[in-house]
XYZ file of C-alpha atoms in Angstrom:
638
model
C 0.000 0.000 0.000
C 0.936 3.464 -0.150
C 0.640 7.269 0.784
C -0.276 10.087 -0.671
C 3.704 11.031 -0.412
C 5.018 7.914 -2.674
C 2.493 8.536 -5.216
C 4.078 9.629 -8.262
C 2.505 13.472 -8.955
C 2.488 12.947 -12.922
C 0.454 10.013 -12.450
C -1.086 8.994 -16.115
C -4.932 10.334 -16.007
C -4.462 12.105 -12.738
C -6.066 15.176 -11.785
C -6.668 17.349 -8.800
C -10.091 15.324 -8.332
C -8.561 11.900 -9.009
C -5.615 13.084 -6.360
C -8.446 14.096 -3.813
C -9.948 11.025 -4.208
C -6.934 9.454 -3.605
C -6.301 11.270 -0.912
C -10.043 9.888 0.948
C -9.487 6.318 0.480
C -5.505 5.942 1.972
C -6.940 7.549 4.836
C -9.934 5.283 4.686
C -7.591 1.991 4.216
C -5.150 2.915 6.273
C -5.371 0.202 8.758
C -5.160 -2.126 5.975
C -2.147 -0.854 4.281
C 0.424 -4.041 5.934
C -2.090 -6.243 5.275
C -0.963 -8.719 2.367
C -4.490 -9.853 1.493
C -7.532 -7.546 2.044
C -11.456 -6.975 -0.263
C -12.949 -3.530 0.697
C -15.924 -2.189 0.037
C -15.676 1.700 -0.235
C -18.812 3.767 0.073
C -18.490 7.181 -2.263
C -20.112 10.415 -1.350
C -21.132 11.346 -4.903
C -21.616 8.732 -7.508
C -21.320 11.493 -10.365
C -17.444 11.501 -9.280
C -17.147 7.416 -9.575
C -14.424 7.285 -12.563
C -12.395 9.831 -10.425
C -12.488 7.161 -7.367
C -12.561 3.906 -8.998
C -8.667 5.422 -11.191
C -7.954 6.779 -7.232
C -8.538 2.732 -5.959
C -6.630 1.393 -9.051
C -3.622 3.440 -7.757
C -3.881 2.255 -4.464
C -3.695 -1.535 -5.435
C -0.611 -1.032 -8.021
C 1.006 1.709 -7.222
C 4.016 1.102 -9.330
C 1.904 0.342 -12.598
C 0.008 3.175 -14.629
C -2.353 0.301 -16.464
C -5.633 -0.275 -15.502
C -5.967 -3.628 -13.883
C -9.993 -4.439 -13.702
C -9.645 -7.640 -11.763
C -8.849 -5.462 -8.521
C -11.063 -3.041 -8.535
C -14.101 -2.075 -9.843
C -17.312 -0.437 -9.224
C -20.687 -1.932 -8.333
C -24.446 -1.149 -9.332
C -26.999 -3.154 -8.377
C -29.091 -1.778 -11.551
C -27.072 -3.471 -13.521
C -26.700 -6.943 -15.201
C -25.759 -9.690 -13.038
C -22.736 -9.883 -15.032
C -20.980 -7.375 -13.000
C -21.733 -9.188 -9.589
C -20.015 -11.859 -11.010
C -17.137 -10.627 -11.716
C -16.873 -8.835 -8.637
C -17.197 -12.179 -6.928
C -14.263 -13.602 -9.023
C -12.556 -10.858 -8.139
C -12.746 -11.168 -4.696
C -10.389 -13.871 -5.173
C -7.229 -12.231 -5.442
C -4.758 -10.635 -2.949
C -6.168 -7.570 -2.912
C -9.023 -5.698 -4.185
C -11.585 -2.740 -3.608
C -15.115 -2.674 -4.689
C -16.890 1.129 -4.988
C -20.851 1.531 -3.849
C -23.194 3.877 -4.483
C -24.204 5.638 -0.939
C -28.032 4.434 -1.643
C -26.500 1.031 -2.379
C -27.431 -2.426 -0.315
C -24.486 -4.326 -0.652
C -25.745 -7.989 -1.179
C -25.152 -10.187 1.955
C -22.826 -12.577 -0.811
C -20.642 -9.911 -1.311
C -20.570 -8.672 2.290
C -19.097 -12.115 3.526
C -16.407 -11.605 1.328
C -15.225 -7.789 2.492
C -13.178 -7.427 5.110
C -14.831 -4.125 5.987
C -17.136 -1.623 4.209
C -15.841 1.832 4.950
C -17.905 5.319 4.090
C -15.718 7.618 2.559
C -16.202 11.255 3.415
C -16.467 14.551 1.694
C -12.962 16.785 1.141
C -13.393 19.429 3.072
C -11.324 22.760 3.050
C -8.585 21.279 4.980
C -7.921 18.533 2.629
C -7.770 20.291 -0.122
C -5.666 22.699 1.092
C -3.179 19.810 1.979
C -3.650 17.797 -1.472
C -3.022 21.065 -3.560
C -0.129 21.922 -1.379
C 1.393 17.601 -1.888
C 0.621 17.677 -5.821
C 1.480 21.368 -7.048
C 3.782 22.640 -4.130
C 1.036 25.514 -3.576
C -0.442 27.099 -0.463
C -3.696 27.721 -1.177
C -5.815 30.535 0.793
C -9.423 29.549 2.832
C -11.505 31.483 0.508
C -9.800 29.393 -3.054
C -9.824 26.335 -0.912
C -13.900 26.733 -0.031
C -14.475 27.492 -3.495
C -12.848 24.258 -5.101
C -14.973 22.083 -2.431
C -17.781 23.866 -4.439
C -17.021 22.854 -8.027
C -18.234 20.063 -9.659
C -14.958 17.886 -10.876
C -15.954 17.610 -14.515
C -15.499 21.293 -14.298
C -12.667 21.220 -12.322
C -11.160 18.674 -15.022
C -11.722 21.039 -17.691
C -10.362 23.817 -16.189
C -7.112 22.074 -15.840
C -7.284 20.429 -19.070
C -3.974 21.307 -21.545
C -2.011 21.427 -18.701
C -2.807 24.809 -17.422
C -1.011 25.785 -14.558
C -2.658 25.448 -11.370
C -1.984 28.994 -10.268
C -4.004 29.998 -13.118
C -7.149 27.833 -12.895
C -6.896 28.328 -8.871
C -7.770 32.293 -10.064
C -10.416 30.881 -12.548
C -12.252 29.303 -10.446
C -12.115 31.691 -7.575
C -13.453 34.386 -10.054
C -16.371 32.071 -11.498
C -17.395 31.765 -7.661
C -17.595 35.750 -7.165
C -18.892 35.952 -10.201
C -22.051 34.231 -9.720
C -25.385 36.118 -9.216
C -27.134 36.011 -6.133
C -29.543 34.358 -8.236
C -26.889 31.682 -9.121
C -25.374 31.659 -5.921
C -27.435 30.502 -2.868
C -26.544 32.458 0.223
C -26.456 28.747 1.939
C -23.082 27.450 2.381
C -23.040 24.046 0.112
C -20.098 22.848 2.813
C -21.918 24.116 5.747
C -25.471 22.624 5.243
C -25.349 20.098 2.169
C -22.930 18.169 3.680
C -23.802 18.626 7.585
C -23.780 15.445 9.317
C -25.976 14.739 12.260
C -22.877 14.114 14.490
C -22.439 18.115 14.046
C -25.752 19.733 14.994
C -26.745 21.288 17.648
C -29.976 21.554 19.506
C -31.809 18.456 18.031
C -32.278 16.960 21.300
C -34.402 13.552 21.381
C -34.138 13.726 17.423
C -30.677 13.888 17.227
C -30.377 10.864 19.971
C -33.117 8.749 17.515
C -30.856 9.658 14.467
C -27.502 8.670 15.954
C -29.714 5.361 16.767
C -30.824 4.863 13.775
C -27.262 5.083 11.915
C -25.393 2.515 14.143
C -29.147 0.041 13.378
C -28.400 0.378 9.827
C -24.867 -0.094 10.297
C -25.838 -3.562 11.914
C -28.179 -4.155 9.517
C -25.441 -4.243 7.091
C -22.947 -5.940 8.732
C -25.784 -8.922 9.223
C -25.813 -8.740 12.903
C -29.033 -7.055 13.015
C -32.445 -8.199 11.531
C -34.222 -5.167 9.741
C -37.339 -5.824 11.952
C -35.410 -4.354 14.894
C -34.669 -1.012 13.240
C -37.079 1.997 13.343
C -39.019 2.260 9.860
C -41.461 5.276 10.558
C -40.849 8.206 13.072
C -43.134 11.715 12.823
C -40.942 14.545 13.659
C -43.195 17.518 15.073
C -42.498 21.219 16.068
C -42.405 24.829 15.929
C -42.235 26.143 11.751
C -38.209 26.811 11.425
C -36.148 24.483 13.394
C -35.224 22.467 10.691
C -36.465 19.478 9.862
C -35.975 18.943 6.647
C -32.050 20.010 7.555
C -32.310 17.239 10.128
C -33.838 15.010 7.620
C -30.927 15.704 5.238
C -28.165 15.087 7.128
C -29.590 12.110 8.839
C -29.187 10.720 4.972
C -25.897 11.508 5.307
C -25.070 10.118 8.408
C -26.852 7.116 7.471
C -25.061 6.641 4.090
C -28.441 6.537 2.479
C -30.248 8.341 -0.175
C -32.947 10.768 0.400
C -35.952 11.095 -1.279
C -38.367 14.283 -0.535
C -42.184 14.052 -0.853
C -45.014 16.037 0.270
C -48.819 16.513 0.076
C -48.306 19.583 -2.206
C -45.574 18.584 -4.427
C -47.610 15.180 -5.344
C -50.693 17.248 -5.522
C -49.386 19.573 -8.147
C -49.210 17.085 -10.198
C -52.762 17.418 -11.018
C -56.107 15.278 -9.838
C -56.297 12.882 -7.692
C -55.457 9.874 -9.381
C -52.258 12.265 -10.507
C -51.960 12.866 -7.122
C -51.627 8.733 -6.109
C -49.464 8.131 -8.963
C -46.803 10.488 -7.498
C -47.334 9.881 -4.336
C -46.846 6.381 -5.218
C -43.520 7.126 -7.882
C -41.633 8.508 -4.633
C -42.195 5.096 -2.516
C -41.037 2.778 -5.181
C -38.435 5.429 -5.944
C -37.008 4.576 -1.616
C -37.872 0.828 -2.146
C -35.535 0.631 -5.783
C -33.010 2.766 -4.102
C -33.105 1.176 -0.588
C -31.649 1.550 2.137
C -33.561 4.781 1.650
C -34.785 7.550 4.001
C -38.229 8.668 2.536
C -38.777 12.550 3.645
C -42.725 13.378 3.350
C -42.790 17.207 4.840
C -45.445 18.527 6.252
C -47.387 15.192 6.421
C -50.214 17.432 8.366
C -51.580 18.955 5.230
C -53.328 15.331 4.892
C -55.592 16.136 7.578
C -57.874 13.771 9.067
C -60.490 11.724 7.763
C -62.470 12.198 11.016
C -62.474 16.163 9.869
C -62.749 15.530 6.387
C -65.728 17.857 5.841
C -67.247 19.726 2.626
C -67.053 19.474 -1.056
C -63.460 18.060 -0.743
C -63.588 15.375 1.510
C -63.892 12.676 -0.864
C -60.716 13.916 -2.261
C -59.106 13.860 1.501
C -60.369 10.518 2.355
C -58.533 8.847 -0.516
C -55.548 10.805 -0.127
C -55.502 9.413 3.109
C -55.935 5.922 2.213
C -53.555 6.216 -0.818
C -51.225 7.035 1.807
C -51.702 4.621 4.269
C -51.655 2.004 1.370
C -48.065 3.268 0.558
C -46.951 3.022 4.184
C -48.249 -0.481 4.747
C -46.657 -1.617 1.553
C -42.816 -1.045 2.733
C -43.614 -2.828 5.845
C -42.018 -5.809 4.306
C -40.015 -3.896 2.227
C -36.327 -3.888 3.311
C -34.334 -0.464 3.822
C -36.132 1.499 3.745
C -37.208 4.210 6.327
C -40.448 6.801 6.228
C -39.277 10.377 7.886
C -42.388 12.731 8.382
C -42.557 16.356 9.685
C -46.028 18.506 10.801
C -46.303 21.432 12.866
C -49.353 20.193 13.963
C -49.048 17.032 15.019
C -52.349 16.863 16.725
C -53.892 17.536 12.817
C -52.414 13.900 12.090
C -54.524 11.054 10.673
C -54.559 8.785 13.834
C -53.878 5.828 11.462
C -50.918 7.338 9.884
C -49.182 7.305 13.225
C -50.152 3.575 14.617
C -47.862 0.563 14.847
C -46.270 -0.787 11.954
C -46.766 3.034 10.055
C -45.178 6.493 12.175
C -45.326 4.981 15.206
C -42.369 6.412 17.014
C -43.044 10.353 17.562
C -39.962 13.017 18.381
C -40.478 16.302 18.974
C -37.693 19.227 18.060
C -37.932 22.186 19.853
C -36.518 25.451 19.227
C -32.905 26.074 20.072
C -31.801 26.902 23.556
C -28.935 29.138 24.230
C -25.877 26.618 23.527
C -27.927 25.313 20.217
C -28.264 29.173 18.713
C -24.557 29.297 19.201
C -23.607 26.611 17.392
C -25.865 27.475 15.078
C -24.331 30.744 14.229
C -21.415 29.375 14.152
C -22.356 26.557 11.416
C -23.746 29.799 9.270
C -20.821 31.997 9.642
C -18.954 29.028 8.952
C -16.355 29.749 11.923
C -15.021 33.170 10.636
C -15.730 34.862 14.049
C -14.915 34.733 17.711
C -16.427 32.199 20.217
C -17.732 35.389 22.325
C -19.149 36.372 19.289
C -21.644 33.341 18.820
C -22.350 33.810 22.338
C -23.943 37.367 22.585
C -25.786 36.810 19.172
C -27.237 33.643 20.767
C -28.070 35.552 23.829
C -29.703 38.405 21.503
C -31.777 35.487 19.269
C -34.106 33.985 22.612
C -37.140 32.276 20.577
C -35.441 32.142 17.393
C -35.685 29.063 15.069
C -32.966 27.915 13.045
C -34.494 29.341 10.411
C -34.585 32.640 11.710
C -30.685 32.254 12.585
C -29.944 31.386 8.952
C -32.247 34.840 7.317
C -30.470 36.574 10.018
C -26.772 35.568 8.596
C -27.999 36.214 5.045
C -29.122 39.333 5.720
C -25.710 40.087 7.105
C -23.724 38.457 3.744
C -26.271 40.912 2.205
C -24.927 43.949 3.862
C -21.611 42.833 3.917
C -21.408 42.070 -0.041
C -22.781 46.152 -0.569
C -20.250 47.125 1.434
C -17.768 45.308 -0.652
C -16.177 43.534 2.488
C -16.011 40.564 4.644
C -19.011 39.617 6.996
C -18.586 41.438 10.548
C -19.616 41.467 13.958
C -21.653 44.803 13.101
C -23.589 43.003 10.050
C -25.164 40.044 12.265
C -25.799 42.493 15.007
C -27.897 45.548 13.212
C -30.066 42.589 11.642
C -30.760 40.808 14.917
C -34.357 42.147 16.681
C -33.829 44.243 19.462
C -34.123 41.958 22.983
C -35.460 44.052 25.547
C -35.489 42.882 29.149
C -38.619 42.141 30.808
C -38.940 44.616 33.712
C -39.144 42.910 37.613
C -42.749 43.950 37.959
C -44.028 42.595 34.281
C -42.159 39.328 35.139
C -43.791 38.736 38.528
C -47.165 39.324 36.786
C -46.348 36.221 34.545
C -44.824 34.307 37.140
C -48.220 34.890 38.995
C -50.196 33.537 35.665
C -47.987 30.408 35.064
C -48.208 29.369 38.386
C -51.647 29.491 38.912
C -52.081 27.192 35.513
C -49.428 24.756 37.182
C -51.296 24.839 40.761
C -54.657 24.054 38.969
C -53.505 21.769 36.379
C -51.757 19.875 38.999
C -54.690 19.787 41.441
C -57.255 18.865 38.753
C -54.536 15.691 38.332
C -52.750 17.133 35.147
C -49.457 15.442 35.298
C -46.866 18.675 35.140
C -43.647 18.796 32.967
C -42.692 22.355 34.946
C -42.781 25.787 34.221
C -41.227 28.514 32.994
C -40.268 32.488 32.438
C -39.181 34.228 29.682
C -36.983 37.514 30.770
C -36.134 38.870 27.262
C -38.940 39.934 24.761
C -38.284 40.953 20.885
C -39.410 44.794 20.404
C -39.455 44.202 16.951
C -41.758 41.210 17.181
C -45.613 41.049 17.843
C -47.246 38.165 20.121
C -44.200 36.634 21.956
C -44.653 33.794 24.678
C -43.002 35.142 27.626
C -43.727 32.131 29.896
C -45.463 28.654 29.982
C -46.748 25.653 32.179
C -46.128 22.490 30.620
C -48.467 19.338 31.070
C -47.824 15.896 29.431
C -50.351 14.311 27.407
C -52.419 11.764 28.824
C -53.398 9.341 25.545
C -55.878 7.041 27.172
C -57.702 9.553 29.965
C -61.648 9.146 29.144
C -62.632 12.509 27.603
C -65.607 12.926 29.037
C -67.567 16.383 29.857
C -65.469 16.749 33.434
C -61.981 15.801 31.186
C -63.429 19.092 29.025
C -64.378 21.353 32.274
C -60.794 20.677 34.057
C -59.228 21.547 30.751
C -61.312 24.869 30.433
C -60.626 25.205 33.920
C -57.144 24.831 34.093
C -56.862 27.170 31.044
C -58.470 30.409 32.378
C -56.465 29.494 35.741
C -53.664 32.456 34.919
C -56.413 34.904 34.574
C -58.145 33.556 38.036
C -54.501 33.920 39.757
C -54.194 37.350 38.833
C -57.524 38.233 40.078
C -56.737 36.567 43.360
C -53.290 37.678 43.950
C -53.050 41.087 42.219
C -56.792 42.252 42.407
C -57.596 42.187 38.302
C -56.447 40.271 35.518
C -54.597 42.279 32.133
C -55.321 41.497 27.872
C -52.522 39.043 28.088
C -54.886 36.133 28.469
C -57.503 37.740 25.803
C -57.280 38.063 21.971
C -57.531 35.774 18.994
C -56.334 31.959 18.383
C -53.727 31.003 20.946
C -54.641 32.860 23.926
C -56.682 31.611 27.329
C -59.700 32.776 26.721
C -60.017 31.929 23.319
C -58.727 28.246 23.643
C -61.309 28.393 26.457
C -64.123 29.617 24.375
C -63.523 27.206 21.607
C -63.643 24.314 24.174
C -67.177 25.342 25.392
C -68.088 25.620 21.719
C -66.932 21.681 21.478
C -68.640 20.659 24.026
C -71.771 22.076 23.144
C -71.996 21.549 19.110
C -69.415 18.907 18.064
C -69.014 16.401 21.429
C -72.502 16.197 22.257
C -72.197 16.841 25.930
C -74.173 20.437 25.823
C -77.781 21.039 25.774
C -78.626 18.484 23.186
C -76.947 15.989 21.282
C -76.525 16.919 17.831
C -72.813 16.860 16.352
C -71.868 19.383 13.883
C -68.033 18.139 13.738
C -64.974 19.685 13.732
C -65.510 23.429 14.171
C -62.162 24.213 15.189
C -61.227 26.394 11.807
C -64.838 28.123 11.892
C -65.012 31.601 13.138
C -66.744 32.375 16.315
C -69.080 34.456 14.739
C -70.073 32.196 11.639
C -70.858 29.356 14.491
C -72.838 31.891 17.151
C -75.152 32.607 14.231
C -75.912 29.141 13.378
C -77.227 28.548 16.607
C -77.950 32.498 18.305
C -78.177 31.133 22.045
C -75.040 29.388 21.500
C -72.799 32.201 23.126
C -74.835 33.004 26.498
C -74.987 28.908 27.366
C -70.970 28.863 26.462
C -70.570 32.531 28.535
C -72.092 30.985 31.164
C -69.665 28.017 31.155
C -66.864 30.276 31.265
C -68.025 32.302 34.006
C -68.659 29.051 36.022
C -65.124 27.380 35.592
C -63.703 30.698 36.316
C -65.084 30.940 39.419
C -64.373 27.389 39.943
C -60.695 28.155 38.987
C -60.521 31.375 41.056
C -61.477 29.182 44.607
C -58.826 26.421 44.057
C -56.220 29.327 43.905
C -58.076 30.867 46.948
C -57.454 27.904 48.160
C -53.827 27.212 47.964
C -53.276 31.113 47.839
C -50.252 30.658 50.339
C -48.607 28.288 47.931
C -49.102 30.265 45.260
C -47.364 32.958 46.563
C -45.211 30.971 47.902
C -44.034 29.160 44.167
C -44.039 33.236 42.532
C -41.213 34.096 44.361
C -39.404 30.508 43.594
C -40.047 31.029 39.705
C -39.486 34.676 39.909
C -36.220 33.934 41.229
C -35.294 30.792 39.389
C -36.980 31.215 36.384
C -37.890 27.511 36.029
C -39.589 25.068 38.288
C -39.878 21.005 37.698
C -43.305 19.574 38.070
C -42.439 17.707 41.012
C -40.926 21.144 42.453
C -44.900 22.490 42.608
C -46.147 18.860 43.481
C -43.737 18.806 46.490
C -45.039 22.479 47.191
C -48.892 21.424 46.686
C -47.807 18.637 48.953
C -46.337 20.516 51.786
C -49.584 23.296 52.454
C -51.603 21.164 54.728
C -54.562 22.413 53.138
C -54.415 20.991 49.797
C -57.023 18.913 48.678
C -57.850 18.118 44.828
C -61.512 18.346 43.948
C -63.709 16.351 42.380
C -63.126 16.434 38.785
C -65.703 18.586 36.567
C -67.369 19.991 40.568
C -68.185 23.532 40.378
């Protein structure tokens, strides 16, 4: 075997790209370099550049001969003729030889016996090719040349260096074709910074970052043979805020599994024209994953399907078979090898129940925004390192509530600036096109600690199981409705939702207001206004009791009202709003004499969350548990 320093530099047919190449797999084979006898299979991270690595692996076997010699190595593809797996099996049979996948590729468990490893090759990265360019043409090359060869496509790269043009010169050529490109040609992402981001390198993924790194080393198994594919994950449903990137997370899961990825969604199959146009795509992308397994199949925004139980209207015919046309696809990869269903909603709660059973999605991970450390990093991935640590650090401090999405406008807009300017990005560009934090004054944030405690101190006597709560202490001035606190309760899947389940929600939803009528005398608009506040959640639970769950004054169900306005419903049925007023005004009592009640706790758990910001559920329950007095009602009771 050898090293990059004893190949010869005027190799026949070698180019920078084939030297790169070269340069991936000795580091790859490495520990196989003493080894007289060795069959590797060698996983390439772009098949378009598969002549470039399969001359690269030819040099590594004979590296004192400039001939081709096909009986030690080649390149597989399982689409075509068997012919080639043949004589990759006979080839197997000499002293040494290296086979090249495809990263979509299953490599066939015959030819897996006879490998003494398979071994993912990664991407060059700036480094590399700094260090390859210096080896073969005795040149230093600076960070911003270096970052735009990792951008070129090699065919282009081979034709710029064709004729033996110096490598000065096409190091100039290609430097200028990158500035030259429009901001129309040129995305503002950074191809080495997100196209190539691995899941080992992102930050603030939590739970779906911990699934992911799962999920590589089960497919790793699953390769190897030691693990049967009915013990690795083939659906999960990834669900949060709009923004923190899940289709990001989706692509460089791909990565880090060595898989392909193929991206669906209810609107890009449904452009494609009626319904049965709509199946036929729909269906096109599945046998696309199952022909190119092991596969990760991407289907954003899987919410847009809806829910046949909601499925109202002139269209619901339409939704209904959409639905089944789905859940036809998803039950037909069950026995399907290799390949794995990825699916992101905002609304998770909007989800077909069936599309999230066993066998289908059944595994659910939520991604939440990015906490301080995550922004960071963040930052740091989109200025691709070309500022200071402390840097990072106050932008991430000046970004509370932003998504990753945000983070990366926020960075363009910067470039933006900084490109007018005729300069390189600075501190000054990220800062002017952050929002303005400004810092919750002490007698605003004791008003919302006195609201989120009083949810948490109802919830929690009403028998909610409590996740904690929480202050915000920064605000965005530039922003409109921000959450600046929040009580968080787990869902309970099998509690019987009954009329008392619906009066101890309502109740435990207009409990901030009823806290800040008991403890500061009144309550403010904070808990008022349209979807997403209290009393509106409130209001629209009254509504479903009384005109979709049965459970009012009479019986009839009118469905799922949840996207009708208040008005359009009130005038359907005019008496509607006093016998749902009345409700309110009930509960809120109700609510107001628990927190009577436990008023010394209350007070008590204020000062703890105005002083620590953040409180456990079993913080309040030991609280709750300590005032002698506490004792939980009877559920639904007025």
């Amino acid at each position: 075997m050898t090293t990059l320093k004893t190949i010869s530099h005027d190799r026949k047919g070698f180019a920078l790209p084939e030297f790169l190449a070269y340069a991936s797999i000795s580091r790859a084979v490495r520990p196989y370099r003493r080894a007289r006898r060795f069959a590797l299979g060698l996983v390439i991270p772009d098949w378009n550049y598969k002549t470039s690595y399969l001359k690269a692996a030819l040099a590594i076997v004979n590296p004192d001969s400039e001939y081709r010699f096909d009986d030690q190595a080649k390149i597989f593809d399982g689409s075509r003729s068997d012919d080639t797996h043949g004589s990759i099996m006979d080839m197997l049979l000499n002293d040494q030889s290296i086979i090249l996948f495809r990263p979509s590729e299953a490599v066939p468990s015959d030819l897996r016996l006879g490998l003494d490893a398979i071994i993912e090759l990664s991407t060059p990265d700036t480094r590399r090719v700094q260090g390859v360019v210096y080896w073969a043409y005795g040149i230093q090359v600076p960070e911003a040349q270096a970052r735009a060869l990792v951008r070129t496509d090699w065919q282009r790269l081979k034709l710029a260096m064709a004729r033996g043009r110096p490598i000065s010169r096409v190091l100039s050529v290609i430097e200028k074709m990158a500035q030259a490109e429009t901001p129309e040609q040129k995305p503002d992402r950074d191809p080495e910074a997100l196209s190539h981001i691995r899941l080992e390198d992102m930050q603030g993924y939590g739970e779906a970052k911990a699934w992911g790194l799962d999920l590589a080393c089960d497919l790793t198994d699953w390769r190897a043979g030691t693990l049967s594919w009915d013990d690795v994950d083939r659906g999960v449903l990834l669900s949060g805020p709009p923004g923190v990137g899940k289709t990001i997370f989706a692509r460089a899961l791909a990565i880090s599994c060595g898989v392909k990825l193929i991206i669906g969604s209810y609107a890009k199959w449904q452009a494609k024209g009626y319904l049965n146009d709509f199946l036929k795509a729909m269906q096109r992308s599945f046998q696309e994953a199952k022909q190119s397994a092991p596969a990760i199949l991407f289907i954003d925004e899987i919410d847009a399907f809806g829910s046949r139980e909601d499925a109202t209207g002139s269209n619901a015919s339409y939704d209904i078979k959409a639905i089944n046309g789905l859940l036809e696809q998803l039950d037909g990869i069950e026995g399907r090898e290799g390949v794995i269903v990825v699916a992101a909603s905002n609304h998770p709660e909007m989800v077909d129940p069936a599309i999230i059973r066993s066998g289908r999605l059944d595994r659910h991970v939520r991604i939440p925004l990015p906490n301080l450390h995550a922004r960071a990093a963040i930052f740091r991935l989109h200025l691709r390192e070309s500022m200071a640590e402390q840097d990072y650090r106050v932008f991430a401090e000046l970004s509370e509530g932003a998504s990753g999405a945000d983070i990366q406008r926020t960075v363009r807009n910067a470039r933006r600036r900084a490109r007018r300017l005729r300069r390189a990005i600075t501190f000054d560009d990220v800062r002017c096109h952050l929002p303005i934090s400004v810092r919750i004054p002490p007698e605003a944030l004791r008003v919302n600690a006195v609201h989120e405690i009083g949810h948490a101190v109802v919830g929690s006597i009403l028998g909610m199981p409590l996740v904690g709560v929480e202050l915000t202490t920064n605000v965005l001035a530039t922003a409109g409705n921000q959450s600046v606190g929040k009580a968080i309760f787990e869902r309970q899947p099998w509690v019987r939702r009954n009329k008392d389940h619906y009066l101890d929600i309502i109740a435990m939803t207009l409990a901030g207001m009823a806290a800040e009528e008991v403890l500061l005398g009144s309550h403010d608009d904070g808990s008022s206004g349209g979807r997403g506040s209290d009393l509106y959640d409130a209001t629209r639970t009254v509504i479903a009791i009384e005109r979709s769950h049965g459970m009012g004054r009479g019986l009839a169900s009118f469905g799922d009202l949840s996207d009708q306005p208040i008005n359009e419903i009130s005038h359907m049925d005019p008496a509607l709003l006093a016998r749902v007023d009345a409700t309110l005004q009930e509960q809120f009592r109700r609510t107001k004499s628990i927190v009577e009640e436990h008023r010394a706790v209350c007070e008590s758990l204020v000062d703890l969350l105005v002083d620590q910001l953040k409180l456990s559920g079993q913080e309040v329950l030991d609280a709750l548990d300590e005032d002698r007095d506490a004792s939980p009602r009877a559920l639904g009771s007025g």
